Coordinates of C-alpha atoms in Angstrom, one line a residue:
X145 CA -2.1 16.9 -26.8
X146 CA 0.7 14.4 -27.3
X147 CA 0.2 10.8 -25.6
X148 CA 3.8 10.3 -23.7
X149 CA 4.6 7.9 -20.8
X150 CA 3.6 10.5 -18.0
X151 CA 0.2 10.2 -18.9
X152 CA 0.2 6.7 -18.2
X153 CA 2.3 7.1 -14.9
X154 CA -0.1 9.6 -14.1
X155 CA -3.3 7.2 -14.7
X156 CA -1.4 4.3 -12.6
X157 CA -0.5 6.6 -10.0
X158 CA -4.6 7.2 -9.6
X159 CA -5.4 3.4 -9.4
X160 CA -3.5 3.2 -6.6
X161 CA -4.4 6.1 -5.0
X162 CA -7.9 4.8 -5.5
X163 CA -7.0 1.5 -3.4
X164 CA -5.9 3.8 -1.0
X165 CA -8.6 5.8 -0.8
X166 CA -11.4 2.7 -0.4
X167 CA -8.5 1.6 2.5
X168 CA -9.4 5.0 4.4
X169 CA -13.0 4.7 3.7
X170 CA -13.3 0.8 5.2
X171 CA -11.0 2.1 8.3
X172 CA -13.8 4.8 9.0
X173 CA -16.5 2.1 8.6
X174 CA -14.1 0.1 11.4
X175 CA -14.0 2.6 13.4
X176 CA -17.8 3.5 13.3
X177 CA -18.5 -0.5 13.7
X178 CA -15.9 -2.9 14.9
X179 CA -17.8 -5.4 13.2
X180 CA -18.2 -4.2 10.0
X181 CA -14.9 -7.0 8.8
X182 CA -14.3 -10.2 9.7
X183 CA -11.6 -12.8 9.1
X184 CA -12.7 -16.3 7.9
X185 CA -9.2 -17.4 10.1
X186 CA -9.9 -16.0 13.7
X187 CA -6.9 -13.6 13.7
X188 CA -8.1 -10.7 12.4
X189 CA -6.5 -7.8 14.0
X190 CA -8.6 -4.8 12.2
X191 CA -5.1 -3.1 11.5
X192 CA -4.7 -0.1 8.3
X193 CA -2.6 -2.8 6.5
X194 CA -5.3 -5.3 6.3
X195 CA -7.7 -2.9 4.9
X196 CA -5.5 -1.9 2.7
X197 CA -4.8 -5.6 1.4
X198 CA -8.5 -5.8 1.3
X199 CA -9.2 -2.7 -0.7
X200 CA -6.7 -4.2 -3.4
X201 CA -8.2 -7.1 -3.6
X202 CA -11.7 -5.8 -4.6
X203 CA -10.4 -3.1 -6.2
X204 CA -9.0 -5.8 -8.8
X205 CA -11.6 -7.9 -7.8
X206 CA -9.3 -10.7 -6.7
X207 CA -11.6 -11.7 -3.9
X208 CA -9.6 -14.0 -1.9
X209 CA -12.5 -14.3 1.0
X210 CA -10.2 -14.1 4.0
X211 CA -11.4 -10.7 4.8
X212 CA -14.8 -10.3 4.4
X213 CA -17.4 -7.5 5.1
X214 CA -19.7 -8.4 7.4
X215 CA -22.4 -5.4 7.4
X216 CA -24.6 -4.2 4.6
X217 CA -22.7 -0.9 4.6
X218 CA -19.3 -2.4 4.2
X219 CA -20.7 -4.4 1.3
X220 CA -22.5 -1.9 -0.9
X221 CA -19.1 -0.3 -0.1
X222 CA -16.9 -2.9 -1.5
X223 CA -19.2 -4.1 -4.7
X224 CA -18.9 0.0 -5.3
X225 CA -15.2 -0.5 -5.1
X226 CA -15.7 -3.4 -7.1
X227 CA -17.5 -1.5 -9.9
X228 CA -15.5 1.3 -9.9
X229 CA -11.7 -0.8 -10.2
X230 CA -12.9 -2.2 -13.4
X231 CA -14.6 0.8 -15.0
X232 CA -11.2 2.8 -14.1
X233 CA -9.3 -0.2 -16.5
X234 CA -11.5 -0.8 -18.9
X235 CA -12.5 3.3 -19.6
X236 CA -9.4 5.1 -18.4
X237 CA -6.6 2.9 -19.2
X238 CA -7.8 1.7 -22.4
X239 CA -8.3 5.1 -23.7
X240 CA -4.9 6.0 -23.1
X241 CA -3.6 2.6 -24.7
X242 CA -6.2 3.6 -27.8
X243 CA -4.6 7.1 -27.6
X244 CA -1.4 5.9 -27.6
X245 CA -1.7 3.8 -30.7
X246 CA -3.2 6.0 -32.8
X247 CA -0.5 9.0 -32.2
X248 CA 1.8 6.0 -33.2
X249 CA 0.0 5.8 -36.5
X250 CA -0.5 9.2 -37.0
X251 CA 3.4 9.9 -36.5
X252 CA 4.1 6.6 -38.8
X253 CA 2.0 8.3 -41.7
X254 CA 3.5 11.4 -41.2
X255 CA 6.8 10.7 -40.1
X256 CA 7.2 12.8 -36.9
X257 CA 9.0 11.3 -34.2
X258 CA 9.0 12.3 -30.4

């Protein structure tokens, strides 16, 4: 199979269907146990957007501390998030750069272009 740019459209398209997906999964933990998030400034208002923002920043493991997760579930939950944002980079995404690069070297030695 030929490495093209879809590929790679394809793989970003997952990450952040990924954040998404973690946002979904925190809002069902809020809705099981109001408390399962806290703000460290008192106006948290446990909307979808806020878990999403959350969800992005574990997922990239940005961590600003704002939002935090107050029960044991919520954290296993977000170090899992954590965990799985970085091995999506470092495995997916650098296997389709690796990809990438060597097609470019294949179709340099032979002289195919796309």
């Amino acid at each position: 199979h030929r490495m093209d740019s879809d590929k790679i459209y394809a793989a970003i398209s997952c990450y952040l269907l990924l954040g998404i997906f973690w946002a979904l999964i925190y809002a069902l933990t809020e809705e099981i146990d109001p408390t399962s998030f806290g703000r460290v400034m008192p106006q948290w208002g446990g909307s979808f957007s806020d878990l999403i923002y959350f969800s992005f920043c574990t997922l990239t493991t940005l961590g600003y501390g704002d939002l935090v997760p107050h029960t044991a579930v919520t954290q296993t939950l977000s170090y899992l998030e954590a965990v799985s944002g970085q091995l999506f980079v470092a495995i997916l995404i650098a296997r389709l750069v690796g990809l990438n690069i060597a097609q470019m070297a294949h179709d340099r030695r032979t002289g195919e272009n796309e």
